[in-house]
Tab-separated table of C-alpha atoms in Angstrom:
chain	number	residue	atom	x	y	z
Z	724	UNK	CA	162.997	83.976	83.050
Z	725	UNK	CA	166.473	83.569	83.883
Z	726	UNK	CA	168.799	81.448	81.698
Z	727	UNK	CA	170.893	78.239	82.649
Z	728	UNK	CA	174.048	80.057	83.517
Z	729	UNK	CA	172.453	82.970	85.326
Z	730	UNK	CA	172.642	82.742	88.910
Z	731	UNK	CA	171.648	85.531	91.453
Z	732	UNK	CA	172.821	86.375	94.831
Z	733	UNK	CA	169.217	86.347	96.384
Z	734	UNK	CA	167.966	84.474	99.239
Z	735	UNK	CA	164.558	84.439	101.139
Z	736	UNK	CA	164.330	85.326	104.662
Z	737	UNK	CA	164.080	82.032	106.969
Z	738	UNK	CA	164.672	81.134	110.562
Z	739	UNK	CA	168.484	81.114	111.789
Z	740	UNK	CA	170.491	78.589	109.916
Z	741	UNK	CA	173.063	78.852	113.136
Z	742	UNK	CA	170.487	77.611	115.698
Z	743	UNK	CA	168.008	79.338	117.931
Z	744	UNK	CA	169.415	82.752	118.877
Z	745	UNK	CA	166.767	83.781	121.158
Z	746	UNK	CA	168.573	83.141	124.267
Z	747	UNK	CA	171.143	85.972	123.269
Z	748	UNK	CA	168.388	88.510	124.369
Z	749	UNK	CA	168.754	90.607	127.186
Z	750	UNK	CA	165.807	92.662	126.660
Z	751	UNK	CA	162.831	91.540	124.773
Z	752	UNK	CA	160.344	93.359	122.781
Z	753	UNK	CA	156.729	93.414	124.076
Z	754	UNK	CA	153.882	94.491	121.649
Z	755	UNK	CA	150.743	96.538	123.232
Z	756	UNK	CA	148.279	95.055	120.719
Z	757	UNK	CA	145.874	98.102	122.061
Z	758	UNK	CA	148.386	100.675	120.768
Z	759	UNK	CA	149.652	98.720	117.526
Z	760	UNK	CA	148.103	100.184	114.393
Z	761	UNK	CA	149.313	97.523	111.992
Z	762	UNK	CA	151.577	99.391	109.874
Z	763	UNK	CA	154.257	96.622	109.760
Z	764	UNK	CA	157.159	99.066	109.999
Z	765	UNK	CA	158.674	96.743	112.642
Z	766	UNK	CA	158.160	93.665	110.183
Z	767	UNK	CA	160.047	95.592	107.494
Z	768	UNK	CA	162.919	96.690	109.723
Z	769	UNK	CA	163.420	93.239	111.848
Z	770	UNK	CA	166.909	92.054	110.569
Z	771	UNK	CA	165.710	88.621	111.720
Z	772	UNK	CA	162.341	88.255	110.428
Z	773	UNK	CA	161.123	87.425	113.689
Z	774	UNK	CA	158.102	89.808	113.888
Z	775	UNK	CA	155.179	87.980	112.252
Z	776	UNK	CA	152.051	90.092	110.747
Z	777	UNK	CA	149.203	88.230	112.663
Z	778	UNK	CA	145.562	89.313	112.395
Z	779	UNK	CA	146.110	92.848	111.075
Z	780	UNK	CA	148.520	93.410	114.088
Z	781	UNK	CA	151.950	91.860	114.774
Z	782	UNK	CA	153.461	88.922	116.996
Z	783	UNK	CA	157.061	87.994	117.935
Z	784	UNK	CA	159.207	84.891	117.348
Z	785	UNK	CA	160.990	85.013	120.482
Z	786	UNK	CA	162.962	81.595	119.624
Z	787	UNK	CA	164.963	83.798	117.216
Z	788	UNK	CA	164.723	87.326	118.309
Z	789	UNK	CA	167.971	88.681	119.767
Z	790	UNK	CA	166.482	91.799	121.251
Z	791	UNK	CA	168.188	94.431	119.268
Z	792	UNK	CA	165.344	96.864	119.671
Z	793	UNK	CA	165.137	98.142	116.160
Z	794	UNK	CA	161.334	97.372	116.191
Z	795	UNK	CA	160.626	99.517	119.337
Z	796	UNK	CA	162.585	102.073	117.675
Z	797	UNK	CA	160.997	102.208	114.534
Z	798	UNK	CA	157.320	101.910	115.800
Z	799	UNK	CA	155.549	105.230	114.934
Z	800	UNK	CA	153.057	104.782	117.963
Z	801	UNK	CA	155.383	103.612	120.460
Z	802	UNK	CA	153.666	100.305	120.833
Z	803	UNK	CA	156.691	97.995	121.210
Z	804	UNK	CA	158.517	98.428	124.557
Z	805	UNK	CA	161.772	96.701	125.540
Z	806	UNK	CA	161.365	94.880	129.016
Z	807	UNK	CA	164.195	93.103	130.866
Z	808	UNK	CA	164.263	89.464	130.214
Z	809	UNK	CA	164.311	88.705	133.977
Z	810	UNK	CA	161.133	90.721	134.488
K	810	UNK	CA	164.370	112.283	64.686
K	811	UNK	CA	165.988	115.955	64.758
K	812	UNK	CA	169.492	117.272	64.560
K	813	UNK	CA	170.906	119.939	66.924
K	814	UNK	CA	174.330	121.160	67.926
K	815	UNK	CA	174.987	120.129	71.379
K	816	UNK	CA	177.792	119.095	73.872
K	817	UNK	CA	178.457	115.702	74.808
K	818	UNK	CA	177.020	116.361	78.393
K	819	UNK	CA	173.711	117.714	76.637
K	820	UNK	CA	173.683	114.534	74.437
K	821	UNK	CA	173.859	112.137	77.344
K	822	UNK	CA	171.154	114.130	79.309
K	823	UNK	CA	168.833	113.716	76.381
K	824	UNK	CA	169.503	110.143	76.137
K	825	UNK	CA	168.769	109.561	79.649
K	826	UNK	CA	165.371	111.708	79.566
K	827	UNK	CA	164.285	109.332	76.393
K	828	UNK	CA	164.970	106.283	78.148
K	829	UNK	CA	162.265	107.095	80.675
K	830	UNK	CA	164.634	106.954	83.791
K	831	UNK	CA	162.721	107.053	86.992
K	832	UNK	CA	165.368	107.807	89.680
K	833	UNK	CA	168.393	110.063	89.249
K	834	UNK	CA	171.163	110.250	91.609
K	835	UNK	CA	172.869	113.764	91.311
K	836	UNK	CA	176.445	114.793	92.876
K	837	UNK	CA	178.542	117.437	90.816
K	838	UNK	CA	182.009	116.610	89.884
K	839	UNK	CA	183.801	118.142	86.929
K	840	UNK	CA	183.464	117.282	84.048
K	841	UNK	CA	179.998	115.431	84.095
K	842	UNK	CA	178.180	118.213	86.243
K	843	UNK	CA	176.526	119.569	83.179
K	844	UNK	CA	174.625	116.248	82.740
K	845	UNK	CA	173.042	116.126	85.940
K	846	UNK	CA	172.539	119.968	86.029
K	847	UNK	CA	170.538	119.563	82.711
K	848	UNK	CA	168.659	116.618	84.196
K	849	UNK	CA	167.650	118.600	87.093
K	850	UNK	CA	166.535	121.380	84.927
K	851	UNK	CA	164.493	119.110	82.818
K	852	UNK	CA	162.655	117.800	85.946
K	853	UNK	CA	162.057	121.479	87.005
K	854	UNK	CA	160.238	122.099	83.590
K	855	UNK	CA	158.216	119.111	83.896
K	856	UNK	CA	159.793	117.409	81.015
K	857	UNK	CA	161.322	114.644	82.693
K	858	UNK	CA	159.177	112.362	85.281
K	859	UNK	CA	161.739	111.210	87.472
K	860	UNK	CA	162.677	111.377	91.226
K	861	UNK	CA	166.097	113.546	91.537
K	862	UNK	CA	167.923	112.758	94.723
K	863	UNK	CA	170.557	115.021	95.896
K	864	UNK	CA	173.116	112.909	97.694
K	865	UNK	CA	175.997	113.925	99.781
K	866	UNK	CA	178.563	111.962	97.890
K	867	UNK	CA	179.414	109.612	94.986
K	868	UNK	CA	179.404	106.691	97.257
K	869	UNK	CA	175.690	107.720	98.316
K	870	UNK	CA	174.806	108.522	94.617
K	871	UNK	CA	175.746	104.656	93.608
K	872	UNK	CA	173.907	103.423	96.920
K	873	UNK	CA	171.051	105.417	96.024
K	874	UNK	CA	170.485	104.308	92.599
K	875	UNK	CA	171.401	100.731	93.725
K	876	UNK	CA	168.259	100.675	96.075
K	877	UNK	CA	166.096	102.153	93.612
K	878	UNK	CA	166.978	99.772	90.979
K	879	UNK	CA	166.788	96.787	93.453
K	880	UNK	CA	163.077	98.033	93.913
K	881	UNK	CA	162.576	97.760	89.907
K	882	UNK	CA	162.983	101.151	88.487
K	883	UNK	CA	165.267	102.413	85.734
K	884	UNK	CA	167.837	104.561	87.281
K	885	UNK	CA	170.778	106.852	86.285
K	886	UNK	CA	173.848	108.451	87.557
K	887	UNK	CA	177.099	110.010	86.253
K	888	UNK	CA	180.402	110.688	87.894
K	889	UNK	CA	184.094	111.190	86.931
K	890	UNK	CA	187.566	110.888	88.398
K	891	UNK	CA	187.705	110.885	92.290
K	892	UNK	CA	184.210	110.510	92.477
K	893	UNK	CA	184.495	107.096	90.535
K	894	UNK	CA	187.232	106.003	93.088
K	895	UNK	CA	184.943	107.353	95.787
K	896	UNK	CA	182.159	104.855	94.531
K	897	UNK	CA	184.460	102.137	93.644
K	898	UNK	CA	183.098	99.946	96.701
K	899	UNK	CA	179.314	100.525	95.489
K	900	UNK	CA	180.343	99.658	92.058
K	901	UNK	CA	181.146	96.366	93.289
K	902	UNK	CA	178.161	95.901	95.229
K	903	UNK	CA	175.977	96.665	92.259
K	904	UNK	CA	177.586	94.311	89.879
K	905	UNK	CA	177.669	91.440	92.303
K	906	UNK	CA	174.113	92.086	93.120
K	907	UNK	CA	173.369	91.574	89.359
K	908	UNK	CA	171.401	94.915	89.340
K	909	UNK	CA	171.119	96.629	85.966
K	910	UNK	CA	172.198	100.400	86.265
K	911	UNK	CA	173.713	102.902	83.717
K	912	UNK	CA	176.201	105.382	84.555
K	913	UNK	CA	178.061	108.012	82.644
K	914	UNK	CA	181.622	108.588	83.256
K	915	UNK	CA	183.150	111.873	82.010
K	916	UNK	CA	186.891	110.506	82.247
K	917	UNK	CA	189.250	112.776	83.933
K	918	UNK	CA	192.705	112.567	85.530
K	919	UNK	CA	193.026	111.202	89.199
K	920	UNK	CA	194.619	113.189	91.947
K	921	UNK	CA	197.130	113.682	93.443
K	922	UNK	CA	198.391	115.863	91.936
K	923	UNK	CA	195.301	117.642	91.187
K	924	UNK	CA	194.086	117.661	87.623
K	925	UNK	CA	190.950	118.205	86.014
K	926	UNK	CA	191.681	117.403	82.386
K	927	UNK	CA	191.045	114.342	80.345
K	928	UNK	CA	192.708	110.868	80.819
K	929	UNK	CA	191.329	107.119	81.000
K	930	UNK	CA	193.000	105.980	83.825
K	931	UNK	CA	189.866	106.414	86.253
K	932	UNK	CA	187.488	104.606	83.592
K	933	UNK	CA	189.975	101.890	83.142
K	934	UNK	CA	190.586	101.228	86.744
K	935	UNK	CA	187.037	99.547	86.824
K	936	UNK	CA	187.444	97.147	84.611
K	937	UNK	CA	187.409	94.332	86.784
K	938	UNK	CA	184.266	95.189	88.612
K	939	UNK	CA	181.764	93.373	86.656
K	940	UNK	CA	180.398	96.331	84.750
K	941	UNK	CA	179.682	96.467	80.952
K	942	UNK	CA	182.056	99.252	79.701
K	943	UNK	CA	181.630	101.167	76.450
K	944	UNK	CA	183.545	104.180	75.516
K	945	UNK	CA	182.194	106.950	73.210
K	946	UNK	CA	184.181	108.746	70.500
K	947	UNK	CA	181.632	111.279	69.626
K	948	UNK	CA	178.736	112.995	71.457
K	949	UNK	CA	176.474	111.274	69.192
K	950	UNK	CA	177.883	107.944	70.271
K	951	UNK	CA	177.631	109.182	73.816
K	952	UNK	CA	173.781	109.558	73.214
K	953	UNK	CA	173.428	106.329	71.297
K	954	UNK	CA	175.390	104.623	73.764
K	955	UNK	CA	173.386	105.680	76.721
K	956	UNK	CA	170.050	104.574	75.350
K	957	UNK	CA	171.468	101.034	74.258
K	958	UNK	CA	173.278	100.755	77.677
K	959	UNK	CA	169.527	100.494	79.438
K	960	UNK	CA	168.616	97.838	77.115
K	961	UNK	CA	171.781	95.661	77.199
K	962	UNK	CA	171.982	95.964	80.946
K	963	UNK	CA	168.541	94.750	81.506
K	964	UNK	CA	168.795	91.895	79.119
K	965	UNK	CA	167.910	88.652	80.955
K	966	UNK	CA	171.375	87.211	79.392
K	967	UNK	CA	173.189	89.843	80.858
K	968	UNK	CA	171.961	91.551	84.068
K	969	UNK	CA	175.113	93.704	84.614
K	970	UNK	CA	175.261	97.147	85.180
K	971	UNK	CA	176.846	99.352	82.342
K	972	UNK	CA	179.075	102.353	82.229
K	973	UNK	CA	179.451	104.710	79.512
K	974	UNK	CA	182.775	106.293	79.348
K	975	UNK	CA	183.314	109.823	77.268
K	976	UNK	CA	186.536	111.825	77.093
K	977	UNK	CA	186.091	114.856	79.555
K	978	UNK	CA	185.765	118.397	78.205
K	979	UNK	CA	186.995	116.892	74.843
K	980	UNK	CA	183.491	115.245	74.284
K	981	UNK	CA	181.575	116.569	77.280
K	982	UNK	CA	182.047	120.209	76.604
K	983	UNK	CA	182.460	120.408	72.808
K	984	UNK	CA	179.516	120.750	70.721
K	985	UNK	CA	178.939	118.983	67.568
K	986	UNK	CA	175.727	118.176	65.524
K	987	UNK	CA	173.971	115.259	67.095
K	988	UNK	CA	170.817	113.435	65.950
K	989	UNK	CA	168.320	113.136	68.783
K	990	UNK	CA	165.595	110.415	68.323
K	991	UNK	CA	162.019	110.985	69.106
K	992	UNK	CA	160.372	109.465	72.061
K	993	UNK	CA	158.490	107.437	69.936
K	994	UNK	CA	161.541	105.833	68.323
K	995	UNK	CA	163.128	105.250	71.763
K	996	UNK	CA	160.028	103.777	73.163
K	997	UNK	CA	159.639	101.192	70.146
K	998	UNK	CA	163.101	100.141	71.033
K	999	UNK	CA	163.298	100.224	74.884
K	1000	UNK	CA	160.465	98.330	76.661
K	1001	UNK	CA	159.774	98.749	80.265
K	1002	UNK	CA	162.336	97.257	82.790
K	1003	UNK	CA	162.086	93.769	83.954
K	1004	UNK	CA	164.240	91.923	86.463
K	1005	UNK	CA	164.351	88.569	87.890
K	1006	UNK	CA	163.529	89.681	91.632
K	1007	UNK	CA	162.909	93.047	93.311
K	1008	UNK	CA	162.359	94.289	96.603
K	1009	UNK	CA	158.982	93.696	97.786
K	1010	UNK	CA	157.447	93.834	101.181
K	1011	UNK	CA	154.700	91.219	100.045
K	1012	UNK	CA	157.528	88.573	98.969
K	1013	UNK	CA	160.630	89.592	100.682
K	1014	UNK	CA	164.291	88.791	99.340
K	1015	UNK	CA	167.607	89.254	100.455
K	1016	UNK	CA	169.891	90.585	98.007
K	1017	UNK	CA	173.978	90.018	97.999
K	1018	UNK	CA	174.082	88.287	101.503
K	1019	UNK	CA	176.626	85.949	102.806
K	1020	UNK	CA	177.618	83.485	100.307
K	1021	UNK	CA	179.647	80.158	101.512
K	1022	UNK	CA	182.676	79.565	99.322
K	1023	UNK	CA	181.518	76.940	96.747
K	1024	UNK	CA	178.590	79.062	96.079
K	1025	UNK	CA	180.529	82.415	95.841
K	1026	UNK	CA	182.656	80.614	93.059
K	1027	UNK	CA	179.880	79.368	91.033
K	1028	UNK	CA	178.283	82.861	91.415
K	1029	UNK	CA	181.579	84.820	90.086
K	1030	UNK	CA	181.453	82.102	87.153
K	1031	UNK	CA	178.217	82.938	86.299
K	1032	UNK	CA	179.209	86.653	86.195
K	1033	UNK	CA	181.732	85.631	83.802
K	1034	UNK	CA	179.588	83.676	81.674
K	1035	UNK	CA	177.079	86.658	81.509
K	1036	UNK	CA	179.949	89.055	80.420
K	1037	UNK	CA	180.942	86.530	77.749
K	1038	UNK	CA	177.206	86.064	76.442
K	1039	UNK	CA	176.668	89.805	76.412
K	1040	UNK	CA	178.786	90.108	73.466
K	1041	UNK	CA	176.092	88.732	71.030
K	1042	UNK	CA	173.571	90.854	73.141
K	1043	UNK	CA	175.263	93.947	72.445
K	1044	UNK	CA	175.535	93.268	68.592
K	1045	UNK	CA	171.825	92.213	68.469
K	1046	UNK	CA	170.806	95.343	70.187
K	1047	UNK	CA	173.286	97.683	68.336
K	1048	UNK	CA	171.679	96.344	65.267
K	1049	UNK	CA	168.052	96.650	66.564
K	1050	UNK	CA	168.960	100.380	67.457
K	1051	UNK	CA	170.259	101.515	64.233
K	1052	UNK	CA	167.085	99.905	62.462
K	1053	UNK	CA	164.584	101.649	65.005
K	1054	UNK	CA	166.264	104.622	66.334
K	1055	UNK	CA	169.325	106.351	64.847
K	1056	UNK	CA	170.252	105.053	61.524
K	1057	UNK	CA	173.329	107.327	61.608
K	1058	UNK	CA	175.832	105.150	63.560
K	1059	UNK	CA	177.384	101.563	62.988
K	1060	UNK	CA	176.545	99.464	66.188
K	1061	UNK	CA	176.509	95.993	64.719
K	1062	UNK	CA	179.876	95.148	66.026
K	1063	UNK	CA	181.449	95.877	69.637
K	1064	UNK	CA	184.483	97.405	67.958
K	1065	UNK	CA	185.047	99.533	64.700
K	1066	UNK	CA	187.282	98.908	61.811
K	1067	UNK	CA	188.655	101.532	59.658
K	1068	UNK	CA	190.535	100.500	56.277
K	1069	UNK	CA	192.025	97.385	58.134
K	1070	UNK	CA	191.249	94.466	55.448
K	1071	UNK	CA	194.452	95.291	53.405
K	1072	UNK	CA	196.376	96.757	56.268
K	1073	UNK	CA	199.925	95.852	57.108
K	1074	UNK	CA	200.153	98.006	60.218
K	1075	UNK	CA	197.176	98.920	62.714
K	1076	UNK	CA	196.496	101.640	65.066
K	1077	UNK	CA	194.395	100.790	68.161
K	1078	UNK	CA	192.712	103.443	69.934
K	1079	UNK	CA	189.432	104.312	72.259
K	1080	UNK	CA	187.609	107.450	72.535
K	1081	UNK	CA	187.695	110.804	70.927
K	1082	UNK	CA	191.022	110.780	69.630
K	1083	UNK	CA	190.216	107.967	67.487
K	1084	UNK	CA	188.760	110.214	64.913
K	1085	UNK	CA	192.133	112.002	64.565
K	1086	UNK	CA	193.770	108.668	64.195
K	1087	UNK	CA	191.432	108.083	61.193
K	1088	UNK	CA	192.579	111.054	59.824
K	1089	UNK	CA	196.343	109.812	60.230
K	1090	UNK	CA	195.346	106.648	58.597
K	1091	UNK	CA	194.137	108.736	55.654
K	1092	UNK	CA	196.975	110.823	55.523
K	1093	UNK	CA	199.606	107.790	55.701
K	1094	UNK	CA	197.798	105.844	52.948
K	1095	UNK	CA	197.999	108.752	50.661
K	1096	UNK	CA	201.920	108.528	51.453
K	1097	UNK	CA	201.567	104.936	50.379
K	1098	UNK	CA	201.590	103.312	53.910
K	1099	UNK	CA	199.074	100.327	54.176
K	1100	UNK	CA	197.652	101.285	57.675
K	1101	UNK	CA	194.213	100.936	59.449
K	1102	UNK	CA	192.351	101.822	62.769
K	1103	UNK	CA	190.986	99.423	64.960
K	1104	UNK	CA	188.759	101.390	67.584
K	1105	UNK	CA	187.922	99.935	70.838
K	1106	UNK	CA	184.307	100.768	71.963
K	1107	UNK	CA	183.819	97.750	74.468
K	1108	UNK	CA	186.652	97.383	77.031
K	1109	UNK	CA	184.384	94.708	78.804
K	1110	UNK	CA	183.137	92.483	77.227
K	1111	UNK	CA	186.515	92.264	75.478
K	1112	UNK	CA	186.105	91.031	71.904
K	1113	UNK	CA	188.871	88.669	71.471
K	1114	UNK	CA	187.664	86.836	68.636
K	1115	UNK	CA	187.035	89.923	66.545
K	1116	UNK	CA	190.396	91.135	67.516
K	1117	UNK	CA	192.097	87.911	66.445
K	1118	UNK	CA	190.360	87.975	63.155
K	1119	UNK	CA	190.888	91.547	62.405
K	1120	UNK	CA	194.455	92.222	63.586
K	1121	UNK	CA	196.072	88.656	63.874
K	1122	UNK	CA	197.554	88.971	60.394
K	1123	UNK	CA	199.164	92.643	60.872
K	1124	UNK	CA	202.910	93.103	60.607
K	1125	UNK	CA	202.763	95.621	63.470
K	1126	UNK	CA	200.254	97.301	65.851
K	1127	UNK	CA	200.755	100.493	67.551
K	1128	UNK	CA	198.297	101.079	70.472
K	1129	UNK	CA	197.472	104.292	71.811
K	1130	UNK	CA	196.709	104.716	75.623
K	1131	UNK	CA	195.518	107.450	77.597
K	1132	UNK	CA	195.921	105.399	80.672
K	1133	UNK	CA	198.587	103.732	82.621
K	1134	UNK	CA	198.957	100.880	84.862
K	1135	UNK	CA	202.275	102.030	86.633
K	1136	UNK	CA	205.393	99.730	85.828
K	1137	UNK	CA	203.406	97.620	83.278
K	1138	UNK	CA	202.199	100.381	80.706
K	1139	UNK	CA	198.734	101.328	78.907
K	1140	UNK	CA	195.944	99.241	79.738
K	1141	UNK	CA	194.708	98.664	76.015
K	1142	UNK	CA	198.218	97.600	75.434
K	1143	UNK	CA	198.214	94.938	78.060
K	1144	UNK	CA	195.001	93.809	76.603
K	1145	UNK	CA	196.137	93.558	72.839
K	1146	UNK	CA	199.351	91.973	74.030
K	1147	UNK	CA	197.534	89.081	75.961
K	1148	UNK	CA	195.261	88.630	72.959
K	1149	UNK	CA	197.756	88.530	70.372
K	1150	UNK	CA	200.837	87.192	71.712
K	1151	UNK	CA	202.703	86.486	68.632
K	1152	UNK	CA	202.018	89.634	66.857
K	1153	UNK	CA	204.441	92.863	66.959
K	1154	UNK	CA	202.679	95.129	69.268
K	1155	UNK	CA	204.080	98.311	70.534
K	1156	UNK	CA	202.141	100.732	72.782
K	1157	UNK	CA	202.490	104.408	73.697
K	1158	UNK	CA	200.957	106.039	76.793
K	1159	UNK	CA	200.371	109.683	76.071
K	1160	UNK	CA	197.623	112.398	76.718
K	1161	UNK	CA	197.620	112.150	80.470
K	1162	UNK	CA	196.095	114.776	82.366
K	1163	UNK	CA	195.009	116.485	79.463
K	1164	UNK	CA	198.189	116.683	77.572
K	1165	UNK	CA	196.820	117.688	73.903
K	1166	UNK	CA	197.377	115.038	71.386
K	1167	UNK	CA	196.341	116.195	68.202
K	1168	UNK	CA	196.352	114.778	64.714
K	1169	UNK	CA	200.040	115.661	64.140
K	1170	UNK	CA	201.326	114.035	67.416
K	1171	UNK	CA	199.652	110.842	66.423
K	1172	UNK	CA	201.068	111.267	63.064
K	1173	UNK	CA	204.633	111.654	64.353
K	1174	UNK	CA	204.101	108.803	66.709
K	1175	UNK	CA	202.688	106.510	64.209
K	1176	UNK	CA	205.678	107.412	61.848
K	1177	UNK	CA	207.891	106.685	64.604
K	1178	UNK	CA	206.518	103.284	65.205
K	1179	UNK	CA	206.635	102.305	61.452
K	1180	UNK	CA	210.361	103.247	61.222
K	1181	UNK	CA	210.926	100.963	63.868
K	1182	UNK	CA	212.702	103.727	66.380
K	1183	UNK	CA	210.572	102.151	69.132
K	1184	UNK	CA	210.957	99.947	72.184
K	1185	UNK	CA	208.006	97.926	73.424
K	1186	UNK	CA	206.438	100.843	75.193
K	1187	UNK	CA	207.058	104.265	75.811
K	1188	UNK	CA	205.722	107.520	76.961
K	1189	UNK	CA	204.919	110.705	74.967
K	1190	UNK	CA	206.165	113.367	75.940
K	1191	UNK	CA	208.378	111.541	78.561
K	1192	UNK	CA	210.468	114.546	79.201
K	1193	UNK	CA	208.781	117.207	81.040
K	1194	UNK	CA	210.183	120.288	82.976
K	1195	UNK	CA	209.980	119.714	86.514
K	1196	UNK	CA	208.108	121.964	88.881
K	1197	UNK	CA	209.604	123.231	91.824
K	1198	UNK	CA	207.634	125.671	93.619
K	1199	UNK	CA	210.238	126.034	96.511
K	1200	UNK	CA	213.049	123.889	97.786
K	1201	UNK	CA	212.130	120.683	99.523
K	1202	UNK	CA	212.609	121.040	103.355
K	1203	UNK	CA	215.732	119.030	103.842
K	1204	UNK	CA	217.571	121.268	101.521
K	1205	UNK	CA	219.114	124.331	103.328
């Protein structure tokens, strides 16, 4: 649709260009699949695209998840808990 | 098409309704408040099928419509003066994201000192932000340009947001006869919105994220090219509008010329007082002075070729500015000087903060210019009585 000179500031989400960032984490999100209703709110909110919709539920790419906790906060059924990385 | 006696604000609100806008962010600021009140009332009566979002500031107003437009719907908001300055940051985000949006600016002086009357400085201070900027000179034109703005902004050759300026109070609150197109006429002209990318959870994209220097430079160049190419788009869409919607205006060119062909002198102006300037031209023509008027309708894109063609051979040009860049002069004067460096151009900054400039004032300014009693640029009125409410503290 766009013409030669048109250039848009758009990119697609991808894994981190700056290397694997999973080791920044202090706490990690853990999904309780029994509670998960597959609404994908966490997928929409994850700033790093590390939540992956899987079989109607979600899983997490720990190589890039920085443990920010947004997913846990937005989960309407409290299916994601943040647990210490050392546990 | 019917005609009614309505104000500029009502005309714009009707234009927005006819354009089938889906999301409107509203925040009141004089003198545009009546537009959004009118739109809210239309929604209340069920005439307008749009979400109306009441936001807490102009910054949020632009952010709200930016989000909605990113998701692919047609949006609208309006502002003025301090509100425009408050949304300045979002104005750049929208243009830089290449998101089509239409906004009305009911021009008004900027504080401090506080002043609610008309002036173009607020509007002109956004001219480098990447928005297409049109300025109406009648309520009819405000309606017409608003409807055209959606089509121009959403054209694949453009994809830039567009603001339509309108003199605060002088146009916004003055009622004149306006031809209002029917919904069918507007529908035949304005197709549903299309854009190259939208926010969609099924196909996620990131809009306006971090760019490395060389990509940023390439991107800025593409905005520049889109702005240059929009000139042809505006003419094309203007012609189509005349044919399909309202045949009373003339939109086949960006700017309008009046009695310029054989003129030795020319006036250049923008906005409502251009109509007074036309009368001055007629008056002076009756007195034997060969003078014409060039009315700027589009500040961005700037129609350099047309200005060179129409004004390049004149003996003298007087630019009437209702805005000022402190220490440099009126904005239009500076633009004209840059376009025609070899022509004798003088400018006058006047009408700031609502100073009433009628036909007689323009006439006397023009005569002063033709008699050569002027410097490069001057202020009118430049001598005003100083207002002292009390002695400054350091005076005992």
